[in-house]
Short mmCIF file of C-alpha atoms and ligand atoms in Angstrom, two decimals:
data_model
loop_
_atom_site.label_atom_id
_atom_site.label_comp_id
_atom_site.label_asym_id
_atom_site.label_seq_id
_atom_site.Cartn_x
_atom_site.Cartn_y
_atom_site.Cartn_z
CA MET A 136 -103.03 245.93 209.37
CA LYS A 137 -99.22 246.38 209.16
CA ALA A 138 -96.80 246.28 206.35
CA MET A 139 -94.61 243.21 206.37
CA PRO A 140 -90.90 243.69 205.66
CA ILE A 141 -89.32 241.75 202.80
CA CYS A 142 -85.88 243.36 203.26
CA GLU A 143 -84.72 246.76 204.32
CA GLY A 144 -86.88 249.42 202.65
CA VAL A 145 -89.10 246.90 200.86
CA TYR A 146 -92.52 245.93 202.34
CA TRP A 147 -95.42 243.69 201.40
CA VAL A 148 -98.46 245.86 201.62
CA GLY A 149 -101.14 243.65 199.95
CA ALA A 150 -104.38 242.13 201.08
CA ILE A 151 -105.18 238.65 202.30
CA ASP A 152 -108.42 237.14 200.97
CA TRP A 153 -109.09 234.33 203.38
CA ASN A 154 -112.56 233.73 202.07
CA LEU A 155 -111.94 233.45 198.41
CA ARG A 156 -113.22 230.09 197.13
CA ASN A 157 -113.74 230.84 193.49
CA PHE A 158 -111.38 232.69 191.19
CA HIS A 159 -113.22 232.90 187.82
CA GLY A 160 -114.14 229.22 188.05
CA TYR A 161 -110.99 228.03 189.69
CA GLU A 162 -111.76 226.55 193.16
CA THR A 163 -109.44 228.23 195.64
CA GLU A 164 -109.90 226.21 198.79
CA LYS A 165 -106.96 227.98 200.47
CA GLY A 166 -108.11 231.57 199.69
CA SER A 167 -105.60 233.93 198.11
CA SER A 168 -103.58 237.13 198.66
CA TYR A 169 -103.24 240.07 196.31
CA ASN A 170 -99.65 241.12 196.72
CA ALA A 171 -98.64 244.80 196.46
CA TYR A 172 -95.10 245.89 197.39
CA LEU A 173 -93.91 249.26 198.76
CA ILE A 174 -90.32 250.43 198.09
CA LEU A 175 -88.90 253.30 200.15
CA ASP A 176 -86.32 255.27 198.21
CA GLU A 177 -85.99 258.82 196.96
CA LYS A 178 -88.98 257.98 194.78
CA ILE A 179 -91.56 256.10 196.91
CA THR A 180 -92.86 253.27 194.69
CA LEU A 181 -95.73 250.88 194.80
CA ILE A 182 -95.61 247.63 192.77
CA ASP A 183 -99.07 246.71 191.71
CA THR A 184 -102.25 247.23 193.77
CA VAL A 185 -104.98 244.82 195.03
CA LYS A 186 -108.38 243.66 194.07
CA GLU A 187 -111.33 246.00 194.26
CA GLY A 188 -112.74 246.06 197.76
CA PHE A 189 -109.29 245.60 199.46
CA ALA A 190 -108.14 249.21 199.00
CA GLY A 191 -108.67 249.89 202.81
CA GLU A 192 -106.42 247.03 203.80
CA MET A 193 -103.68 247.99 201.40
CA LEU A 194 -103.73 251.69 202.33
CA ALA A 195 -103.75 250.81 206.08
CA ARG A 196 -100.68 248.65 205.50
CA ILE A 197 -98.89 251.46 203.48
CA ALA A 198 -99.84 253.99 206.13
CA SER A 199 -98.15 251.85 208.84
CA VAL A 200 -94.92 252.76 207.10
CA ILE A 201 -95.45 256.06 205.17
CA ASP A 202 -98.19 258.45 204.19
CA PRO A 203 -99.75 256.89 201.06
CA ALA A 204 -100.09 260.42 199.61
CA LYS A 205 -96.17 260.40 199.30
CA ILE A 206 -96.16 257.60 196.70
CA ASP A 207 -94.40 258.88 193.56
CA ILE A 208 -94.56 255.93 191.30
CA VAL A 209 -96.94 253.02 190.78
CA ILE A 210 -95.79 250.09 188.66
CA SER A 211 -98.65 248.04 187.13
CA ASN A 212 -97.13 244.78 185.94
CA HIS A 213 -100.52 243.49 184.88
CA ALA A 214 -103.98 244.96 184.22
CA GLU A 215 -106.06 242.14 185.45
CA PRO A 216 -108.41 243.56 188.12
CA ASP A 217 -107.05 241.49 190.99
CA HIS A 218 -103.92 243.69 190.71
CA SER A 219 -105.11 246.94 189.21
CA GLY A 220 -108.48 247.07 190.93
CA CYS A 221 -107.47 249.85 193.35
CA LEU A 222 -105.40 251.90 190.95
CA ARG A 223 -108.03 254.72 191.06
CA GLU A 224 -107.98 254.79 194.84
CA ILE A 225 -104.23 254.99 194.92
CA CYS A 226 -104.13 257.78 192.35
CA SER A 227 -106.72 259.70 194.19
CA VAL A 228 -104.70 259.54 197.36
CA ALA A 229 -101.29 259.93 195.74
CA LYS A 230 -102.20 262.72 193.44
CA ASN A 231 -98.80 263.17 191.84
CA ALA A 232 -98.05 259.44 191.28
CA LYS A 233 -97.09 258.38 187.79
CA VAL A 234 -98.38 254.95 186.73
CA TYR A 235 -95.91 252.88 184.68
CA THR A 236 -97.12 249.82 182.65
CA ALA A 237 -96.27 247.86 179.56
CA PHE A 238 -96.02 249.95 176.42
CA GLY A 239 -98.98 249.15 174.19
CA ALA A 240 -101.02 246.47 175.87
CA GLY A 241 -100.63 247.70 179.44
CA VAL A 242 -101.63 251.26 178.51
CA LYS A 243 -104.53 249.97 176.41
CA ASN A 244 -105.90 247.71 179.01
CA LEU A 245 -105.57 249.99 182.00
CA THR A 246 -107.19 252.80 179.90
CA ALA A 247 -110.11 250.42 179.06
CA TYR A 248 -110.61 249.64 182.73
CA TYR A 249 -109.99 253.01 184.44
CA GLY A 250 -109.81 255.75 181.87
CA ASP A 251 -106.71 257.86 181.19
CA LEU A 252 -104.73 258.15 184.40
CA GLY A 253 -101.65 259.47 182.45
CA TYR A 254 -99.93 256.11 182.00
CA VAL A 255 -96.38 255.87 181.06
CA GLY A 256 -95.70 252.87 178.68
CA VAL A 257 -92.37 251.09 179.30
CA LYS A 258 -90.61 248.79 176.81
CA ALA A 259 -88.23 245.78 177.14
CA GLY A 260 -84.98 246.73 178.88
CA GLU A 261 -86.12 250.20 179.89
CA SER A 262 -85.18 251.10 183.46
CA LEU A 263 -86.21 253.63 186.02
CA SER A 264 -84.16 255.04 188.80
CA LEU A 265 -85.75 255.32 192.20
CA GLY A 266 -82.75 256.77 193.87
CA LYS A 267 -80.46 254.05 195.35
CA ARG A 268 -82.39 251.42 193.44
CA THR A 269 -83.15 250.79 189.76
CA LEU A 270 -86.15 249.05 188.23
CA ARG A 271 -85.73 247.15 184.98
CA PHE A 272 -88.80 246.13 183.00
CA VAL A 273 -89.00 242.79 181.20
CA PRO A 274 -92.29 242.20 179.07
CA THR A 275 -93.71 238.72 179.51
CA PRO A 276 -96.67 238.91 177.09
CA MET A 277 -99.25 236.19 177.36
CA VAL A 278 -97.97 235.01 180.73
CA HIS A 279 -100.89 235.13 181.02
CA TRP A 280 -102.35 238.41 179.40
CA PRO A 281 -100.96 240.45 176.52
CA ASP A 282 -99.98 243.22 178.98
CA ASN A 283 -97.95 241.16 181.50
CA MET A 284 -94.47 242.28 182.42
CA VAL A 285 -92.13 241.58 185.36
CA THR A 286 -89.97 244.16 187.16
CA PHE A 287 -86.38 243.50 188.38
CA MET A 288 -84.93 245.67 191.03
CA THR A 289 -81.30 246.19 191.85
CA PRO A 290 -79.23 246.25 193.99
CA GLU A 291 -81.37 243.80 196.13
CA ASN A 292 -82.02 241.71 192.97
CA ILE A 293 -85.72 241.29 193.49
CA LEU A 294 -87.90 239.98 190.77
CA PHE A 295 -91.45 241.28 191.03
CA SER A 296 -92.91 238.51 188.86
CA ASN A 297 -96.62 239.24 189.07
CA ASP A 298 -98.67 236.13 188.34
CA ALA A 299 -95.66 233.95 187.55
CA PHE A 300 -94.56 231.77 190.51
CA GLY A 301 -97.87 232.73 192.33
CA GLN A 302 -100.12 230.64 194.37
CA HIS A 303 -103.76 231.07 195.53
CA TYR A 304 -102.76 230.56 199.17
CA ALA A 305 -103.81 232.88 201.91
CA SER A 306 -101.21 233.06 204.63
CA ASP A 307 -99.92 235.53 207.22
CA GLU A 308 -96.50 234.04 206.67
CA ARG A 309 -94.98 235.92 203.75
CA LEU A 310 -91.78 233.99 203.06
CA ASP A 311 -91.19 230.45 201.73
CA VAL A 312 -88.94 229.85 204.76
CA GLU A 313 -91.68 230.41 207.20
CA CYS A 314 -94.85 229.08 205.50
CA ASP A 315 -96.20 225.65 205.04
CA LEU A 316 -93.88 224.91 202.07
CA PRO A 317 -95.58 221.67 200.77
CA GLU A 318 -98.89 223.48 200.62
CA ALA A 319 -97.19 226.34 198.73
CA TYR A 320 -95.84 223.89 196.13
CA ILE A 321 -99.34 222.24 195.77
CA GLN A 322 -100.91 225.62 195.25
CA ALA A 323 -98.10 226.72 192.89
CA ARG A 324 -98.74 223.63 190.73
CA LYS A 325 -102.51 224.17 190.84
CA TYR A 326 -101.97 227.84 189.96
CA TYR A 327 -99.72 227.07 187.00
CA ALA A 328 -102.16 224.29 185.71
CA ASN A 329 -105.14 226.57 185.86
CA ILE A 330 -103.75 229.98 184.93
CA VAL A 331 -100.41 229.70 183.14
CA GLN A 332 -100.51 226.28 181.45
CA PRO A 333 -101.93 227.42 178.04
CA TYR A 334 -99.03 229.72 177.69
CA GLY A 335 -96.18 227.31 178.24
CA MET A 336 -94.23 228.50 175.21
CA GLN A 337 -94.40 232.10 176.29
CA THR A 338 -93.61 231.10 179.89
CA GLY A 339 -90.53 229.33 178.58
CA LYS A 340 -89.43 232.58 176.83
CA ALA A 341 -90.03 234.58 180.02
CA LEU A 342 -87.88 232.07 182.00
CA ALA A 343 -85.24 232.44 179.44
CA ALA A 344 -85.45 236.33 179.54
CA CYS A 345 -85.03 236.08 183.33
CA ALA A 346 -82.32 233.43 183.35
CA ASP A 347 -79.48 235.92 183.23
CA LEU A 348 -80.90 237.98 186.10
CA PRO A 349 -79.15 237.28 189.42
CA ILE A 350 -82.41 236.88 191.23
CA ARG A 351 -82.25 236.71 195.05
CA THR A 352 -85.91 237.14 195.80
CA ILE A 353 -89.13 236.47 193.80
CA CYS A 354 -92.11 238.52 194.85
CA PRO A 355 -95.13 237.21 192.98
CA SER A 356 -98.59 238.82 193.03
CA HIS A 357 -100.27 235.94 194.84
CA GLY A 358 -99.16 233.79 197.75
CA ILE A 359 -95.72 233.54 199.38
CA VAL A 360 -92.49 235.19 198.44
CA TRP A 361 -89.64 232.87 197.20
CA THR A 362 -86.24 233.29 198.82
CA LYS A 363 -84.33 230.15 199.84
CA HIS A 364 -86.43 227.95 197.47
CA ILE A 365 -86.03 229.93 194.25
CA PRO A 366 -84.02 227.01 192.56
CA ASP A 367 -86.85 224.67 193.50
CA ILE A 368 -89.63 226.77 192.08
CA LEU A 369 -87.71 227.57 188.95
CA ALA A 370 -87.03 223.79 188.44
CA LEU A 371 -90.77 223.10 188.89
CA TYR A 372 -91.70 225.82 186.30
CA THR A 373 -89.11 224.39 183.90
CA SER A 374 -90.59 220.96 184.21
CA TRP A 375 -94.15 222.17 183.73
CA VAL A 376 -93.14 224.36 180.79
CA GLY A 377 -91.44 221.26 179.30
CA ASN A 378 -94.60 219.09 179.82
CA VAL A 379 -92.60 216.59 181.94
CA CYS A 380 -94.90 213.70 182.97
CA ASP A 381 -94.63 211.61 186.11
CA ASP A 382 -95.79 208.05 186.53
CA THR A 383 -99.42 208.75 187.32
CA ALA A 384 -102.55 208.20 185.19
CA VAL A 385 -105.69 210.28 185.67
CA ILE A 386 -109.10 208.77 185.19
CA VAL A 387 -111.94 211.22 185.06
CA TYR A 388 -115.57 210.02 184.72
CA ASP A 389 -119.23 210.51 185.59
CA THR A 390 -121.64 207.62 186.02
CA MET A 391 -125.37 207.01 186.10
CA TRP A 392 -125.75 203.49 187.32
CA HIS A 393 -122.12 202.50 188.07
CA SER A 394 -121.39 200.90 184.74
CA THR A 395 -118.97 203.64 183.60
CA GLU A 396 -117.59 203.63 187.09
CA ALA A 397 -116.89 199.84 186.78
CA MET A 398 -115.15 200.56 183.54
CA ALA A 399 -113.04 203.28 185.27
CA HIS A 400 -111.94 200.69 187.74
CA ALA A 401 -111.11 198.27 185.04
CA ILE A 402 -108.89 200.91 183.46
CA GLU A 403 -107.44 201.64 187.03
CA SER A 404 -106.43 197.91 187.23
CA ALA A 405 -104.77 198.22 183.79
CA PHE A 406 -102.71 201.29 184.74
CA LEU A 407 -101.67 199.56 187.96
CA ALA A 408 -100.59 196.41 186.10
CA CYS A 409 -98.39 198.66 183.94
CA GLY A 410 -96.71 200.10 186.98
CA LEU A 411 -98.50 203.51 186.88
CA LYS A 412 -100.18 205.34 189.80
CA PRO A 413 -103.90 205.85 188.90
CA ARG A 414 -105.71 208.93 190.24
CA LEU A 415 -109.56 208.46 189.99
CA TYR A 416 -111.88 211.48 189.86
CA ASN A 417 -115.67 211.03 189.76
CA LEU A 418 -116.89 214.39 188.64
CA HIS A 419 -119.75 214.37 191.16
CA TYR A 420 -117.12 214.80 193.90
CA SER A 421 -114.17 216.44 192.30
CA HIS A 422 -113.58 220.00 190.87
CA ASN A 423 -112.25 220.62 187.40
CA SER A 424 -109.56 222.87 188.77
CA ASP A 425 -108.18 220.14 191.02
CA ILE A 426 -108.29 217.43 188.39
CA ILE A 427 -106.52 219.72 185.88
CA ALA A 428 -103.45 219.99 188.16
CA ASP A 429 -103.03 216.25 188.36
CA ALA A 430 -103.83 215.87 184.62
CA MET A 431 -101.11 218.34 183.78
CA THR A 432 -98.36 216.03 185.05
CA ALA A 433 -100.01 212.68 184.40
CA ARG A 434 -98.58 210.38 181.73
CA TYR A 435 -102.08 209.22 180.61
CA ILE A 436 -105.58 210.51 180.92
CA ALA A 437 -108.74 208.47 180.55
CA VAL A 438 -112.10 210.15 180.31
CA GLY A 439 -115.35 208.36 180.59
CA SER A 440 -119.14 209.21 180.28
CA PRO A 441 -122.40 207.35 180.07
CA THR A 442 -124.75 208.35 177.35
CA LEU A 443 -127.48 210.74 178.51
CA ASN A 444 -130.09 211.93 176.07
CA ASN A 445 -127.77 211.13 173.10
CA ASN A 446 -124.91 213.07 174.64
CA MET A 447 -122.10 212.81 177.08
CA MET A 448 -122.96 213.86 180.66
CA PRO A 449 -122.86 217.68 181.12
CA SER A 450 -120.24 217.28 183.92
CA VAL A 451 -117.92 215.46 181.44
CA ALA A 452 -118.51 218.07 178.75
CA SER A 453 -117.66 220.72 181.30
CA PHE A 454 -114.40 219.00 182.22
CA LEU A 455 -113.44 218.48 178.56
CA THR A 456 -114.10 222.12 177.70
CA TYR A 457 -111.96 223.33 180.65
CA PHE A 458 -109.23 220.67 179.77
CA LYS A 459 -109.18 221.81 176.13
CA GLY A 460 -108.78 225.46 177.03
CA LEU A 461 -105.85 224.67 179.29
CA THR A 462 -103.80 221.80 177.74
CA GLY A 463 -102.25 221.30 174.41
CA ASN A 464 -99.37 219.03 175.15
CA ARG A 465 -100.56 216.00 173.22
CA LYS A 466 -101.24 213.82 176.26
CA LYS A 467 -101.93 210.13 175.60
CA CYS A 468 -105.62 209.34 176.26
CA ILE A 469 -108.32 206.90 176.42
CA ALA A 470 -112.16 207.60 175.92
CA PHE A 471 -114.64 205.23 177.46
CA GLY A 472 -118.26 204.92 178.53
CA SER A 473 -121.31 202.78 178.93
CA TYR A 474 -124.67 203.18 177.33
CA GLY A 475 -128.18 201.69 177.23
CA TRP A 476 -129.17 202.11 173.55
CA GLY A 477 -127.76 205.16 171.56
CA GLY A 478 -124.23 204.87 172.76
CA GLN A 479 -122.87 208.15 171.42
CA SER A 480 -120.95 209.37 174.41
CA PRO A 481 -117.64 207.37 174.13
CA ASP A 482 -117.16 208.61 170.58
CA GLN A 483 -118.03 212.14 171.63
CA VAL A 484 -115.48 212.02 174.40
CA TYR A 485 -112.90 210.57 171.93
CA GLU A 486 -113.55 213.50 169.54
CA ALA A 487 -113.34 216.07 172.31
CA LEU A 488 -110.01 214.54 173.41
CA LEU A 489 -108.78 214.75 169.90
CA ALA A 490 -109.95 218.36 169.68
CA ALA A 491 -107.88 218.95 172.90
CA LYS A 492 -104.81 217.75 170.92
CA CYS A 493 -104.61 214.41 172.83
CA GLN A 494 -103.38 211.24 171.20
CA PRO A 495 -105.76 208.25 171.76
CA LEU A 496 -104.05 204.97 172.75
CA LEU A 497 -106.93 202.98 171.32
CA PRO A 498 -110.44 203.46 169.86
CA ALA A 499 -113.17 204.62 172.23
CA VAL A 500 -113.91 201.79 174.69
CA LYS A 501 -117.73 201.23 174.71
CA GLN A 502 -119.86 198.94 176.88
CA ALA A 503 -123.60 198.39 176.55
CA TYR A 504 -125.52 198.14 179.78
CA LYS A 505 -123.85 196.73 182.91
CA PRO A 506 -120.50 195.20 182.16
CA SER A 507 -119.91 191.55 183.21
CA ALA A 508 -116.81 190.51 185.09
CA GLU A 509 -115.48 188.95 181.77
CA GLN A 510 -116.15 192.20 179.94
CA LEU A 511 -114.31 194.26 182.49
CA GLU A 512 -111.36 191.88 182.33
CA GLN A 513 -111.42 192.42 178.57
CA ILE A 514 -111.28 196.12 179.04
CA THR A 515 -108.39 195.86 181.42
CA ALA A 516 -106.52 193.54 178.99
CA SER A 517 -107.03 195.88 176.02
CA VAL A 518 -105.86 198.96 178.05
CA ILE A 519 -102.78 197.00 179.33
CA ALA A 520 -101.89 196.09 175.66
CA ALA A 521 -102.32 199.70 174.54
CA VAL A 522 -100.20 201.12 177.35
CA GLN A 523 -97.53 198.52 176.97
CA SER A 524 -97.39 199.19 173.26
CA ASP A 525 -97.11 202.88 173.86
CA GLN A 526 -94.33 202.38 176.45
CA ALA A 527 -92.48 199.99 174.12
CA SER A 528 -92.53 202.81 171.47
CA LEU A 529 -90.95 205.42 173.68
FE1 FEO B 604 -103.61 237.46 189.34
FE2 FEO B 604 -103.73 237.55 185.93
O1 FEO B 604 -104.11 238.14 187.70
#
């Protein structure tokens, strides 16, 4: 377990969690990393720690460069336990280390988790000299917890951005110029969609606060470090914050006897006829956290459920609950579903989409029993008309 150099005197000393497959409900098929950074200066400084259980790996990486007992300063950019989980271990090894965190929320949250470790609260614009280097603190509240802040270091111009620009992506390659870059972008989008998306407005403010910083390197708290591709990841974040849509349409459904599935395909045909790129997700086979990434950038979303015991299917309710928590960008939507007798589910889906601040293109599309070919054609025609009307209004 060795420290990995980022630049002279700055090392990645985090932990790689190759086996992580679930991060509080978010499916992490590529694992993750918990990134901590060591700065060698007159004051030896550690930026963030790692998740509980990974202290040994972090301490071994630090020890490959310097005795961990010599750490003078720990910066906690965020109190969530995947970054603060080994604070006690570090403080018990580096007995004289001072822990700096966001004034107010940072001190409060770290105290709640770990008791009073003598935290020093820092405010916007405050700076801290390490010797040759200076740290400047920029609070980024609600990106994505109240305590979040980022730390900018001169003269190397490194932004320690914590969760922002991160990816759940386990890799031994640390830099964007050496990793599987397309995979890093996929995981960055999925990360934003599942973690940061509800706080787009606050993220926009954070991007603005960092806009004047001459950033040369972005060191997030998960995944790879951005160097050459900083303009690309900043452009992606700007488009996600701005709710920029592409030409895709996401269709999410569950089905009992394939009738709702047939309706999903009828809607797929409509989207295709309108020049859109449909993405179909049967909830039996797809995870909410994957769907949400495509839904975030899709122009339209259609959600369908059969009626089961007077309700929508539990899988659809689960998706809609997750979707409601993460979105809020008034996406254009369609509710649909088949039924045998009660027929409540399409209207329930419609109401749930309204509650998620979506804008329905047409009333809930309902179909009793197995739809005939003619009925499916009618569904296709009605969706084409609704989409064309919407596109004409843009
Ligand atoms: Fe990666 Fe919000 O912690």
